[in-house]
Every structure is written in C-alpha cells, then in structure tokens.
C-alpha cells in the first residue's frame, strides 16, 4: 500500500527513534559485539531476521585493513527497524505472493554493476521465489596469459578489474552474449555506462530476446538531452522495451557497498508490484532498500548530484571551509529539486530532502566522490577536465561534467538559462 | 510579508538557479577575480549593493594562509541573489521603515559571541538606523602583565583567547558590567554558554536594566530539560524577560565566520518586525541571513544536530565509510525533525530539510565539528568524554553529550524511550 506523507513521527510515539540512537545511550566505550534485543520492534519491519548477526557475518566478511570494532552487524541491526515515513511503499515480501519464479539478469559489470550483481546473487541464493543463477553481462576480451575474461571471472569469482579483492558468490555467472544473459530473465538490472545504453536497448528490443512480463531497473546515472527535450533513462528504457522500468539510487559508493559497509538505497518504482519485487532482489541487512513512488526524482537526483559535487570540489580547491561547502550543498539540493519539479512535475521534493537518493547521496558524493576530487584538482592544477579524466580516472568520463554540459544545453535551448561566466580581469 | 510555501521554484522560471551554477559553466579554470554582471537580478534581492566587490574586500580581509584564488567576493556575489522559497520572510530593510535608532548589545564573548559581535558592529557602523557603538559583555579578569581583559580587547581590538588573529572593528566595545552592556540597548544578542544563562537572565530581569521595547535573539545551543518538560532557550528568555526572542542557527563554524568565509544562517523569528531587525543586524555579503517563522525548529535543530554529530563521529571512529555516515546523517535529520514536531507541534519540518539551521548545519557539524572529533576519539582511545573534554577542549563541555543526556532523560520521563544498550559480549 502507499503510505500517506504525514511529515511527523509514527503513531505510537518515538519508538522508531530508538534504532538510530543506540550508540548515544552508552557513555563509555565497550566492545561492540552484541545488541540487546529491543523490547519493541517497528511494527512494519518486514524482515526481522535481519537482526540475526551470525547471518550478517557469514554473508558479509569484514573489510580487512581498517581499524574497526569487531562486528559489522551492529549498525545494520540498529538501523534495520528504521523505516522512513515519507512517501514510502511498504514492500511485501515476494515470498508471500503467488508469483512465478523470478530470474535476475545484470546488464553491466563495472564496479557498480558487479556490486549490485553480488547483492542480487546473494539474495537469489537465499530467498524463496528466485532462480538460483544470476547472469551478468561482461564485454568479452582476452586477458593476457589467463584466457577469456568471462572464464577468469567464473573460475576465480572475482572481477579483478573493477572490484579486486571482493569475493563474488558462485551463482553470479559472467556471460558474454547479451541475449544469453537476459534469456528467461524476468528482472533486468541495467547498469551499463550511459553511452552504451542505446546499442544495448537496440539488442534487447529485437523480437524474442526479452521474456514476456519482464521488468527493468536502471542504475545508470545521468540524463539524456536532445535539444530542448530531457529524458530519464527509465523513461527511455520503458519506451524502447515496452516494459516497466524502476530507478535505483542512493548513498552508495560501489566499493563500500561491495565490502558490506552499511548503506541505504532508494528505488523509485512505477507500481506496487515493482516495489515488492525489486525490494526482494536488493534488500539485505547491510543494504537497506526503501521503495518510493518517484522514478523521475530518483533518476534526476542521481544525475544532478554530480553537478553539485563539482561545485563542492571547487569550494575545496579554492580553500574555503565547511560553512561555504554546506551552503553549496544546501542550495544545490534545493536547485536539484526545483529543476526536477519544473520539468518532471509528478516528482516529489521529498525524494531530495528525505531519501537516500537525495540528501544522503549528495553528501557522500560531495565529500567522497570522484567528481569532487577532480573538481578540486581542476582548481588547483589548472588542467582541463579531459586531462584529469585521463590521469585520475584512467580515461573514464566524469559524469558531473557531462551532466552539467547537457543540462546547460537543455536549459539554454529552453531559454531558461542566464549565462554567467567568471571572467579574467 | 510572509511568503507562502510553494515547494517549487519561483515563478519566472529558473532564473534563480543561475546564482548557484556559475562556476559550472566555465570549463577551464580562469583567474577568479571579476564576476560578469548578471543581466537579470533576482527581483527580490533586498541588497543589490552586496555585489560590490571593493566593499566586500574592504570589510573582509582575506584569510592569510590557505591557497586560494584572489577574491573572496566571488562566491558571495554568486550567491547573493539566491533566496530560498521555503517558509521564508522577506525582510524589509530597516532603513526603509520609521523606527527609532537601534542599539545592539552582545551578551557573551566566546568565539561565537565575538564572531557575531564583529558582524553586528560592522553592520552598525555602515547601515542607517543603528547606534554606531556595539557593546559586548566580557567577564572581567586580569591578564598577567597586560592588565584587565576588557582593556586589552579595547586597545588591541582582538579577542586573543577566543578569536586570535581576527581584527575586530573599533566600534565593538568590551564592557565588563552586564547592566552597562545592555543600557539603552534595543537589540540584545544572547550568546553565553548555556550554564550561564540563568544568572544572566536574573540580572537582566531586574527593574530598570532593560530598555522598554527591547528584543532578544538567542545563539545559544542546547535545550533546557526539567523532568518531563523541555524548553527552548528563546522560550525561557521570553518568559523571564517579557520580550520577544528569536533564534539564530546555521552552518556557522565560528572561526570560519570570523574569517569571512561565505556562509548562510537562519533566524527563527516570532514576527515580521523581528525578521526585519535581525536581518539588518546580521546580514552581510559573506553572512547571508534567511529569517523563517520557526523559533523552536531553529533552536532544536541547533541542539539536536550535536547528538547526530556524535553518531557521525562514532561511525568515523569505527572505520566505516561514506555510505554509512550519509545514512546516519539522513536518519538523524529525520529524527531531529520528528522529535521537534512531536514536542513543538508548531515547528516546521522544512526548517530541517531546507534551511541552513537544519541540513547544512548538520553536515558541517558532522564533518568538521568538535562533537564529531571527540566521538571519534572516544571510540579509538576508549577514554571517557570527561577526559576528552579536558584534553581536547581545554575543559569546555561537549554540547552533544549534554544534549544527548538531557533528551534521553526527558524522553525517559515521558515514557517514550526504549533503552537500547550496546552490551559487552
């Protein structure tokens, strides 16, 4: 069911607050290993077994190098019952419903695709209602001295290029032919770099390639601009493939997700059915999924936050402090919401102000992401972004720069934008 | 006038977005010295002269050590026309109104009090409608070999103890007697450590001490808890002094404010008149003031953000990454708003999600503040907070720890809180 926005706390008082506050009540440091069972669980906690620490530790080996108290399950356990109030679907477990067995395909195998594939495969192996095998599309190539890349991934269960040192579940199978990857798949995760999306959709839209009744989700960041028109990737995918498409976004730095640092993610869905299914695919104790009814908001936030992160990097590069950076983030967040609301009127400003895909993603990206890093270097070194992409990103493109150019061109084509340039003296 | 909340962008399209986006349109770094005049100014920009850079540079000497492009006025100029849409008073300039001359008193001279006194004195010297002299209350003491502290401040125009290296305007006058500080004052800035508030209010409430028609503003962080009751400081001040009291809060690390790093602040006001007056006292090109109609929200956010910053410090101390920290901040912000709405129903969740006193202050404090720093040390060293206050803060108290204890006791007294402790194994 869709929960109405109430803007306050859940009826029944402040019970829901206990989750986020546990650390504060303990005023002397103690070994962090066991969380006392709460007397009252959140009444809508759909997965109470996620508090089971042995399960957490088994599935999520602790990250090796950092200094850390023993159990990675503490934060997950503390936060598991916390469900936000705002504009949220309450996902039903797919297990409870009469559904055909779901088969997951992951189209893409960069760091983010592999991290998402890992989580989906762990869930497919464990939850009812899923085909055990999750296929992941890998662009085939020869690895010198080791053979084909798919064979290397399938024998070592590591994606050495994009997620080195992260063991992958054996039921995540690398496949080189796109048609084989999506064969019989009912749930298709699209996570290719956005310049590859058009040829991928071309291939998938051929007759007989997709299964009837399949659904897609986009984890691709960016927007598609054509003159004075702007499109989200889920919209393009729906149009081209004729299937419903959701959007996934949140404060999710890929390597941290792969190493089972606790995080949250937001899924913008077009329907309740999509909410339940994608929640089942991705939700796990260390990766909490909150579905909301705003595909456009999740898509746009994921794209525009990279532009604000560039501004945050400029602030860092120019030597300004925390006050200025916080002002840039606050105003940037309002701008992101305003832009989205202007051109996608059905979107919700709550997506930006309350959800992981909004404010949390912006914070993470503006402090830790590569757009911020390159923007700081841009100010300090005077090099072009093209140079910095070559030197710092091994030739990968900075999404913030591309999105800034595209949204600028779009706004200009719409006659909205006022050109303001910083001029030499 | 009070502007209605519209939740979107200003009519007239995206013009308002140009302010925050200027850096992005310039794709190669250029000397940052002169901002091309925008063709269109924000129609409600109440102080267009703030774009005058010579004025900015004159009043705000650049911070010496950091690597920085030349002009500190660029960000201020870019952001000056940006006025948020949300729940905002549009302050009228005090110059335009028929008012008696206003006289400002600053009660407190720690780093934050001195930083605010400096801004108020610069404005009082420059704007019409203000008595030139701003008095600041200093607890008198003998400085070995130099004489009385007030004399040292008034002869050197530096507060060596709390804001070393920051030159203060000569019209900011240190005074040791509280009754002398507030004599004839119409605008009283209360910025004492909160444990000193009660005796200060005792003194100020004596007959003949305060001027008729005076107003107060509180920049004190924290809350007052008595059993199952909770009070904001502005409420206590209003009760005790019988004068209207506003609240000031925002992403404002004192030293950065004193050194004229660009920042924003939020003022929660009980009336339009207060909005106009306090805006005139504090608004300047590098310290943008946004008045809103939510005294309780600004007060509570300033108190509760320190508790969330402790949690952020625990995350850092335990070695978790950006995803986890962003989740803590997101959930913490929702908790702050939920707590405030529960006990101060007239407050607005927009104060938390959209304003500097909310989301921006939380970000700054959770990345740069001393609560975060001490909480990280608490995890890493195993020392008590009392020890850490002694070692890292020269004996000053951590506000987050006090506020956590007070709100815990309050919630417990109300029967709301579920005790969840991290237990030893």
PDB file of N, CA, C and O in Angstrom, chain B residues 200-261:
ATOM      1  N   UNK B 200      22.466  35.247  34.118  1.00  0.00           N
ATOM      2  CA  UNK B 200      22.383  36.405  33.216  1.00  0.00           C
ATOM      3  C   UNK B 200      20.940  36.910  33.147  1.00  0.00           C
ATOM      4  O   UNK B 200      20.675  38.117  33.242  1.00  0.00           O
ATOM      5  N   UNK B 201      19.997  35.987  32.991  1.00  0.00           N
ATOM      6  CA  UNK B 201      18.588  36.396  32.915  1.00  0.00           C
ATOM      7  C   UNK B 201      18.126  37.004  34.240  1.00  0.00           C
ATOM      8  O   UNK B 201      17.324  37.949  34.253  1.00  0.00           O
ATOM      9  N   UNK B 202      18.642  36.470  35.322  1.00  0.00           N
ATOM     10  CA  UNK B 202      18.341  37.019  36.651  1.00  0.00           C
ATOM     11  C   UNK B 202      18.713  38.496  36.703  1.00  0.00           C
ATOM     12  O   UNK B 202      17.918  39.350  37.104  1.00  0.00           O
ATOM     13  N   UNK B 203      19.901  38.781  36.261  1.00  0.00           N
ATOM     14  CA  UNK B 203      20.411  40.155  36.257  1.00  0.00           C
ATOM     15  C   UNK B 203      19.608  41.065  35.311  1.00  0.00           C
ATOM     16  O   UNK B 203      19.213  42.177  35.671  1.00  0.00           O
ATOM     17  N   UNK B 204      19.345  40.533  34.110  1.00  0.00           N
ATOM     18  CA  UNK B 204      18.655  41.347  33.102  1.00  0.00           C
ATOM     19  C   UNK B 204      17.204  41.632  33.468  1.00  0.00           C
ATOM     20  O   UNK B 204      16.630  42.637  33.032  1.00  0.00           O
ATOM     21  N   UNK B 205      16.617  40.749  34.302  1.00  0.00           N
ATOM     22  CA  UNK B 205      15.198  40.923  34.613  1.00  0.00           C
ATOM     23  C   UNK B 205      14.957  41.885  35.784  1.00  0.00           C
ATOM     24  O   UNK B 205      13.814  42.166  36.135  1.00  0.00           O
ATOM     25  N   UNK B 206      16.041  42.390  36.366  1.00  0.00           N
ATOM     26  CA  UNK B 206      15.866  43.366  37.450  1.00  0.00           C
ATOM     27  C   UNK B 206      15.263  44.658  36.898  1.00  0.00           C
ATOM     28  O   UNK B 206      15.541  45.028  35.744  1.00  0.00           O
ATOM     29  N   UNK B 207      14.459  45.334  37.711  1.00  0.00           N
ATOM     30  CA  UNK B 207      13.783  46.545  37.210  1.00  0.00           C
ATOM     31  C   UNK B 207      14.781  47.590  36.706  1.00  0.00           C
ATOM     32  O   UNK B 207      15.821  47.813  37.324  1.00  0.00           O
ATOM     33  N   UNK B 208      14.478  48.169  35.566  1.00  0.00           N
ATOM     34  CA  UNK B 208      15.284  49.265  35.049  1.00  0.00           C
ATOM     35  C   UNK B 208      16.509  48.854  34.264  1.00  0.00           C
ATOM     36  O   UNK B 208      17.198  49.718  33.709  1.00  0.00           O
ATOM     37  N   UNK B 209      16.806  47.568  34.214  1.00  0.00           N
ATOM     38  CA  UNK B 209      18.010  47.146  33.480  1.00  0.00           C
ATOM     39  C   UNK B 209      17.765  47.147  31.979  1.00  0.00           C
ATOM     40  O   UNK B 209      18.567  47.676  31.204  1.00  0.00           O
ATOM     41  N   UNK B 210      16.639  46.554  31.567  1.00  0.00           N
ATOM     42  CA  UNK B 210      16.338  46.515  30.135  1.00  0.00           C
ATOM     43  C   UNK B 210      15.544  47.741  29.687  1.00  0.00           C
ATOM     44  O   UNK B 210      14.727  48.287  30.436  1.00  0.00           O
ATOM     45  N   UNK B 211      15.766  48.113  28.447  1.00  0.00           N
ATOM     46  CA  UNK B 211      15.022  49.202  27.822  1.00  0.00           C
ATOM     47  C   UNK B 211      13.648  48.707  27.380  1.00  0.00           C
ATOM     48  O   UNK B 211      13.525  47.584  26.886  1.00  0.00           O
ATOM     49  N   UNK B 212      12.645  49.542  27.536  1.00  0.00           N
ATOM     50  CA  UNK B 212      11.310  49.182  27.057  1.00  0.00           C
ATOM     51  C   UNK B 212      11.341  48.962  25.547  1.00  0.00           C
ATOM     52  O   UNK B 212      11.959  49.736  24.822  1.00  0.00           O
ATOM     53  N   UNK B 213      10.688  47.900  25.116  1.00  0.00           N
ATOM     54  CA  UNK B 213      10.624  47.622  23.675  1.00  0.00           C
ATOM     55  C   UNK B 213      11.820  46.869  23.129  1.00  0.00           C
ATOM     56  O   UNK B 213      11.930  46.686  21.918  1.00  0.00           O
ATOM     57  N   UNK B 214      12.711  46.440  24.026  1.00  0.00           N
ATOM     58  CA  UNK B 214      13.879  45.691  23.548  1.00  0.00           C
ATOM     59  C   UNK B 214      13.452  44.326  23.019  1.00  0.00           C
ATOM     60  O   UNK B 214      12.374  43.823  23.342  1.00  0.00           O
ATOM     61  N   UNK B 215      14.315  43.759  22.177  1.00  0.00           N
ATOM     62  CA  UNK B 215      14.121  42.415  21.657  1.00  0.00           C
ATOM     63  C   UNK B 215      15.398  41.621  21.879  1.00  0.00           C
ATOM     64  O   UNK B 215      16.491  42.193  21.928  1.00  0.00           O
ATOM     65  N   UNK B 216      15.246  40.302  21.939  1.00  0.00           N
ATOM     66  CA  UNK B 216      16.414  39.444  22.137  1.00  0.00           C
ATOM     67  C   UNK B 216      16.522  38.427  21.009  1.00  0.00           C
ATOM     68  O   UNK B 216      15.554  38.150  20.293  1.00  0.00           O
ATOM     69  N   UNK B 217      17.725  37.905  20.851  1.00  0.00           N
ATOM     70  CA  UNK B 217      17.931  36.748  19.977  1.00  0.00           C
ATOM     71  C   UNK B 217      18.890  35.815  20.695  1.00  0.00           C
ATOM     72  O   UNK B 217      19.835  36.261  21.343  1.00  0.00           O
ATOM     73  N   UNK B 218      18.623  34.532  20.603  1.00  0.00           N
ATOM     74  CA  UNK B 218      19.469  33.535  21.250  1.00  0.00           C
ATOM     75  C   UNK B 218      20.315  32.821  20.210  1.00  0.00           C
ATOM     76  O   UNK B 218      19.788  32.288  19.233  1.00  0.00           O
ATOM     77  N   UNK B 219      21.630  32.817  20.445  1.00  0.00           N
ATOM     78  CA  UNK B 219      22.526  31.996  19.623  1.00  0.00           C
ATOM     79  C   UNK B 219      23.118  30.880  20.477  1.00  0.00           C
ATOM     80  O   UNK B 219      24.185  30.355  20.186  1.00  0.00           O
ATOM     81  N   UNK B 220      22.390  30.541  21.551  1.00  0.00           N
ATOM     82  CA  UNK B 220      22.847  29.517  22.486  1.00  0.00           C
ATOM     83  C   UNK B 220      22.369  28.156  21.996  1.00  0.00           C
ATOM     84  O   UNK B 220      21.201  27.991  21.656  1.00  0.00           O
ATOM     85  N   UNK B 221      23.293  27.183  21.960  1.00  0.00           N
ATOM     86  CA  UNK B 221      22.915  25.841  21.521  1.00  0.00           C
ATOM     87  C   UNK B 221      22.548  24.982  22.720  1.00  0.00           C
ATOM     88  O   UNK B 221      23.208  25.032  23.754  1.00  0.00           O
ATOM     89  N   UNK B 222      21.493  24.186  22.578  1.00  0.00           N
ATOM     90  CA  UNK B 222      21.114  23.278  23.642  1.00  0.00           C
ATOM     91  C   UNK B 222      19.640  23.391  23.945  1.00  0.00           C
ATOM     92  O   UNK B 222      18.900  24.137  23.282  1.00  0.00           O
ATOM     93  N   UNK B 223      19.196  22.618  24.916  1.00  0.00           N
ATOM     94  CA  UNK B 223      17.818  22.685  25.385  1.00  0.00           C
ATOM     95  C   UNK B 223      17.834  22.641  26.907  1.00  0.00           C
ATOM     96  O   UNK B 223      18.814  22.239  27.518  1.00  0.00           O
ATOM     97  N   UNK B 224      16.748  23.073  27.481  1.00  0.00           N
ATOM     98  CA  UNK B 224      16.602  23.021  28.939  1.00  0.00           C
ATOM     99  C   UNK B 224      15.576  21.937  29.250  1.00  0.00           C
ATOM    100  O   UNK B 224      14.441  22.007  28.772  1.00  0.00           O
ATOM    101  N   UNK B 225      15.990  20.955  30.025  1.00  0.00           N
ATOM    102  CA  UNK B 225      15.079  19.871  30.394  1.00  0.00           C
ATOM    103  C   UNK B 225      14.864  19.890  31.892  1.00  0.00           C
ATOM    104  O   UNK B 225      15.811  20.036  32.663  1.00  0.00           O
ATOM    105  N   UNK B 226      13.598  19.804  32.301  1.00  0.00           N
ATOM    106  CA  UNK B 226      13.263  19.685  33.727  1.00  0.00           C
ATOM    107  C   UNK B 226      12.249  18.554  33.853  1.00  0.00           C
ATOM    108  O   UNK B 226      11.072  18.743  33.539  1.00  0.00           O
ATOM    109  N   UNK B 227      12.740  17.379  34.235  1.00  0.00           N
ATOM    110  CA  UNK B 227      11.845  16.228  34.334  1.00  0.00           C
ATOM    111  C   UNK B 227      11.225  15.905  32.995  1.00  0.00           C
ATOM    112  O   UNK B 227      11.939  15.691  32.011  1.00  0.00           O
ATOM    113  N   UNK B 228       9.909  15.930  32.951  1.00  0.00           N
ATOM    114  CA  UNK B 228       9.245  15.577  31.701  1.00  0.00           C
ATOM    115  C   UNK B 228       8.900  16.814  30.864  1.00  0.00           C
ATOM    116  O   UNK B 228       8.050  16.752  29.987  1.00  0.00           O
ATOM    117  N   UNK B 229       9.544  17.938  31.173  1.00  0.00           N
ATOM    118  CA  UNK B 229       9.327  19.149  30.379  1.00  0.00           C
ATOM    119  C   UNK B 229      10.594  19.523  29.623  1.00  0.00           C
ATOM    120  O   UNK B 229      11.709  19.294  30.100  1.00  0.00           O
ATOM    121  N   UNK B 230      10.400  20.076  28.446  1.00  0.00           N
ATOM    122  CA  UNK B 230      11.535  20.543  27.642  1.00  0.00           C
ATOM    123  C   UNK B 230      11.249  21.966  27.182  1.00  0.00           C
ATOM    124  O   UNK B 230      10.119  22.292  26.818  1.00  0.00           O
ATOM    125  N   UNK B 231      12.272  22.827  27.259  1.00  0.00           N
ATOM    126  CA  UNK B 231      12.109  24.230  26.896  1.00  0.00           C
ATOM    127  C   UNK B 231      13.233  24.647  25.947  1.00  0.00           C
ATOM    128  O   UNK B 231      14.376  24.234  26.112  1.00  0.00           O
ATOM    129  N   UNK B 232      12.902  25.499  25.009  1.00  0.00           N
ATOM    130  CA  UNK B 232      13.961  26.128  24.221  1.00  0.00           C
ATOM    131  C   UNK B 232      14.468  27.353  24.973  1.00  0.00           C
ATOM    132  O   UNK B 232      13.758  27.932  25.803  1.00  0.00           O
ATOM    133  N   UNK B 233      15.688  27.773  24.657  1.00  0.00           N
ATOM    134  CA  UNK B 233      16.211  28.972  25.316  1.00  0.00           C
ATOM    135  C   UNK B 233      15.422  30.234  24.946  1.00  0.00           C
ATOM    136  O   UNK B 233      15.162  31.063  25.823  1.00  0.00           O
ATOM    137  N   UNK B 234      15.038  30.408  23.678  1.00  0.00           N
ATOM    138  CA  UNK B 234      14.216  31.608  23.390  1.00  0.00           C
ATOM    139  C   UNK B 234      12.922  31.649  24.205  1.00  0.00           C
ATOM    140  O   UNK B 234      12.492  32.724  24.643  1.00  0.00           O
ATOM    141  N   UNK B 235      12.322  30.501  24.447  1.00  0.00           N
ATOM    142  CA  UNK B 235      11.099  30.468  25.252  1.00  0.00           C
ATOM    143  C   UNK B 235      11.397  30.912  26.682  1.00  0.00           C
ATOM    144  O   UNK B 235      10.666  31.725  27.268  1.00  0.00           O
ATOM    145  N   UNK B 236      12.489  30.380  27.253  1.00  0.00           N
ATOM    146  CA  UNK B 236      12.875  30.766  28.616  1.00  0.00           C
ATOM    147  C   UNK B 236      13.183  32.261  28.703  1.00  0.00           C
ATOM    148  O   UNK B 236      12.822  32.938  29.671  1.00  0.00           O
ATOM    149  N   UNK B 237      13.855  32.762  27.689  1.00  0.00           N
ATOM    150  CA  UNK B 237      14.225  34.187  27.670  1.00  0.00           C
ATOM    151  C   UNK B 237      12.965  35.051  27.595  1.00  0.00           C
ATOM    152  O   UNK B 237      12.831  36.040  28.336  1.00  0.00           O
ATOM    153  N   UNK B 238      12.044  34.697  26.716  1.00  0.00           N
ATOM    154  CA  UNK B 238      10.788  35.439  26.606  1.00  0.00           C
ATOM    155  C   UNK B 238      10.035  35.455  27.937  1.00  0.00           C
ATOM    156  O   UNK B 238       9.525  36.485  28.379  1.00  0.00           O
ATOM    157  N   UNK B 239       9.976  34.272  28.580  1.00  0.00           N
ATOM    158  CA  UNK B 239       9.259  34.157  29.858  1.00  0.00           C
ATOM    159  C   UNK B 239       9.896  35.029  30.927  1.00  0.00           C
ATOM    160  O   UNK B 239       9.225  35.705  31.697  1.00  0.00           O
ATOM    161  N   UNK B 240      11.203  34.952  30.992  1.00  0.00           N
ATOM    162  CA  UNK B 240      11.919  35.615  32.082  1.00  0.00           C
ATOM    163  C   UNK B 240      12.001  37.131  31.870  1.00  0.00           C
ATOM    164  O   UNK B 240      11.882  37.897  32.820  1.00  0.00           O
ATOM    165  N   UNK B 241      12.226  37.543  30.633  1.00  0.00           N
ATOM    166  CA  UNK B 241      12.434  38.965  30.363  1.00  0.00           C
ATOM    167  C   UNK B 241      11.183  39.666  29.854  1.00  0.00           C
ATOM    168  O   UNK B 241      11.134  40.908  29.827  1.00  0.00           O
ATOM    169  N   UNK B 242      10.216  38.900  29.400  1.00  0.00           N
ATOM    170  CA  UNK B 242       8.999  39.514  28.877  1.00  0.00           C
ATOM    171  C   UNK B 242       9.198  40.263  27.572  1.00  0.00           C
ATOM    172  O   UNK B 242       8.505  41.243  27.296  1.00  0.00           O
ATOM    173  N   UNK B 243      10.170  39.836  26.784  1.00  0.00           N
ATOM    174  CA  UNK B 243      10.416  40.467  25.482  1.00  0.00           C
ATOM    175  C   UNK B 243      10.484  39.377  24.421  1.00  0.00           C
ATOM    176  O   UNK B 243      10.811  38.227  24.736  1.00  0.00           O
ATOM    177  N   UNK B 244      10.165  39.720  23.155  1.00  0.00           N
ATOM    178  CA  UNK B 244      10.210  38.689  22.118  1.00  0.00           C
ATOM    179  C   UNK B 244      11.634  38.206  21.879  1.00  0.00           C
ATOM    180  O   UNK B 244      12.576  39.007  21.925  1.00  0.00           O
ATOM    181  N   UNK B 245      11.776  36.908  21.653  1.00  0.00           N
ATOM    182  CA  UNK B 245      13.116  36.355  21.446  1.00  0.00           C
ATOM    183  C   UNK B 245      13.143  35.487  20.192  1.00  0.00           C
ATOM    184  O   UNK B 245      12.316  34.598  20.023  1.00  0.00           O
ATOM    185  N   UNK B 246      14.104  35.758  19.351  1.00  0.00           N
ATOM    186  CA  UNK B 246      14.338  34.970  18.138  1.00  0.00           C
ATOM    187  C   UNK B 246      15.459  33.961  18.397  1.00  0.00           C
ATOM    188  O   UNK B 246      16.045  33.929  19.476  1.00  0.00           O
ATOM    189  N   UNK B 247      15.735  33.120  17.393  1.00  0.00           N
ATOM    190  CA  UNK B 247      16.812  32.131  17.496  1.00  0.00           C
ATOM    191  C   UNK B 247      17.663  32.196  16.240  1.00  0.00           C
ATOM    192  O   UNK B 247      17.137  32.325  15.133  1.00  0.00           O
ATOM    193  N   UNK B 248      18.982  32.121  16.423  1.00  0.00           N
ATOM    194  CA  UNK B 248      19.899  32.146  15.280  1.00  0.00           C
ATOM    195  C   UNK B 248      20.645  30.822  15.206  1.00  0.00           C
ATOM    196  O   UNK B 248      21.169  30.338  16.211  1.00  0.00           O
ATOM    197  N   UNK B 249      20.688  30.230  14.024  1.00  0.00           N
ATOM    198  CA  UNK B 249      21.433  28.983  13.845  1.00  0.00           C
ATOM    199  C   UNK B 249      21.757  28.775  12.386  1.00  0.00           C
ATOM    200  O   UNK B 249      21.110  29.339  11.507  1.00  0.00           O
ATOM    201  N   UNK B 250      22.745  27.963  12.108  1.00  0.00           N
ATOM    202  CA  UNK B 250      23.104  27.697  10.718  1.00  0.00           C
ATOM    203  C   UNK B 250      24.445  27.001  10.643  1.00  0.00           C
ATOM    204  O   UNK B 250      25.046  26.691  11.671  1.00  0.00           O
ATOM    205  N   UNK B 251      24.880  26.752   9.422  1.00  0.00           N
ATOM    206  CA  UNK B 251      26.194  26.125   9.217  1.00  0.00           C
ATOM    207  C   UNK B 251      27.259  27.186   9.425  1.00  0.00           C
ATOM    208  O   UNK B 251      27.727  27.815   8.482  1.00  0.00           O
ATOM    209  N   UNK B 252      27.625  27.391  10.690  1.00  0.00           N
ATOM    210  CA  UNK B 252      28.416  28.553  11.072  1.00  0.00           C
ATOM    211  C   UNK B 252      29.530  28.189  12.040  1.00  0.00           C
ATOM    212  O   UNK B 252      29.443  28.470  13.222  1.00  0.00           O
ATOM    213  N   UNK B 253      30.582  27.557  11.549  1.00  0.00           N
ATOM    214  CA  UNK B 253      31.732  27.330  12.412  1.00  0.00           C
ATOM    215  C   UNK B 253      32.361  28.692  12.698  1.00  0.00           C
ATOM    216  O   UNK B 253      32.673  29.452  11.778  1.00  0.00           O
ATOM    217  N   UNK B 254      32.507  29.008  13.997  1.00  0.00           N
ATOM    218  CA  UNK B 254      32.778  30.388  14.411  1.00  0.00           C
ATOM    219  C   UNK B 254      34.020  30.973  13.742  1.00  0.00           C
ATOM    220  O   UNK B 254      33.999  32.109  13.245  1.00  0.00           O
ATOM    221  N   UNK B 255      35.096  30.216  13.733  1.00  0.00           N
ATOM    222  CA  UNK B 255      36.341  30.772  13.189  1.00  0.00           C
ATOM    223  C   UNK B 255      36.202  31.085  11.708  1.00  0.00           C
ATOM    224  O   UNK B 255      36.730  32.092  11.226  1.00  0.00           O
ATOM    225  N   UNK B 256      35.467  30.239  10.981  1.00  0.00           N
ATOM    226  CA  UNK B 256      35.274  30.499   9.549  1.00  0.00           C
ATOM    227  C   UNK B 256      34.399  31.740   9.335  1.00  0.00           C
ATOM    228  O   UNK B 256      34.632  32.514   8.409  1.00  0.00           O
ATOM    229  N   UNK B 257      33.393  31.911  10.189  1.00  0.00           N
ATOM    230  CA  UNK B 257      32.558  33.117  10.103  1.00  0.00           C
ATOM    231  C   UNK B 257      33.422  34.352  10.367  1.00  0.00           C
ATOM    232  O   UNK B 257      33.359  35.343   9.639  1.00  0.00           O
ATOM    233  N   UNK B 258      34.257  34.263  11.398  1.00  0.00           N
ATOM    234  CA  UNK B 258      35.092  35.406  11.766  1.00  0.00           C
ATOM    235  C   UNK B 258      36.068  35.758  10.658  1.00  0.00           C
ATOM    236  O   UNK B 258      36.456  36.910  10.500  1.00  0.00           O
ATOM    237  N   UNK B 259      36.463  34.753   9.891  1.00  0.00           N
ATOM    238  CA  UNK B 259      37.424  34.999   8.810  1.00  0.00           C
ATOM    239  C   UNK B 259      36.735  35.239   7.475  1.00  0.00           C
ATOM    240  O   UNK B 259      37.358  35.175   6.422  1.00  0.00           O
ATOM    241  N   UNK B 260      35.424  35.509   7.559  1.00  0.00           N
ATOM    242  CA  UNK B 260      34.642  35.875   6.367  1.00  0.00           C
ATOM    243  C   UNK B 260      34.631  34.823   5.278  1.00  0.00           C
ATOM    244  O   UNK B 260      34.635  35.143   4.099  1.00  0.00           O
ATOM    245  N   UNK B 261      34.660  33.538   5.679  1.00  0.00           N
ATOM    246  CA  UNK B 261      34.289  32.507   4.711  1.00  0.00           C
ATOM    247  C   UNK B 261      32.803  32.686   4.433  1.00  0.00           C
ATOM    248  O   UNK B 261      32.017  32.931   5.354  1.00  0.00           O
TER     249      UNK B 261
END
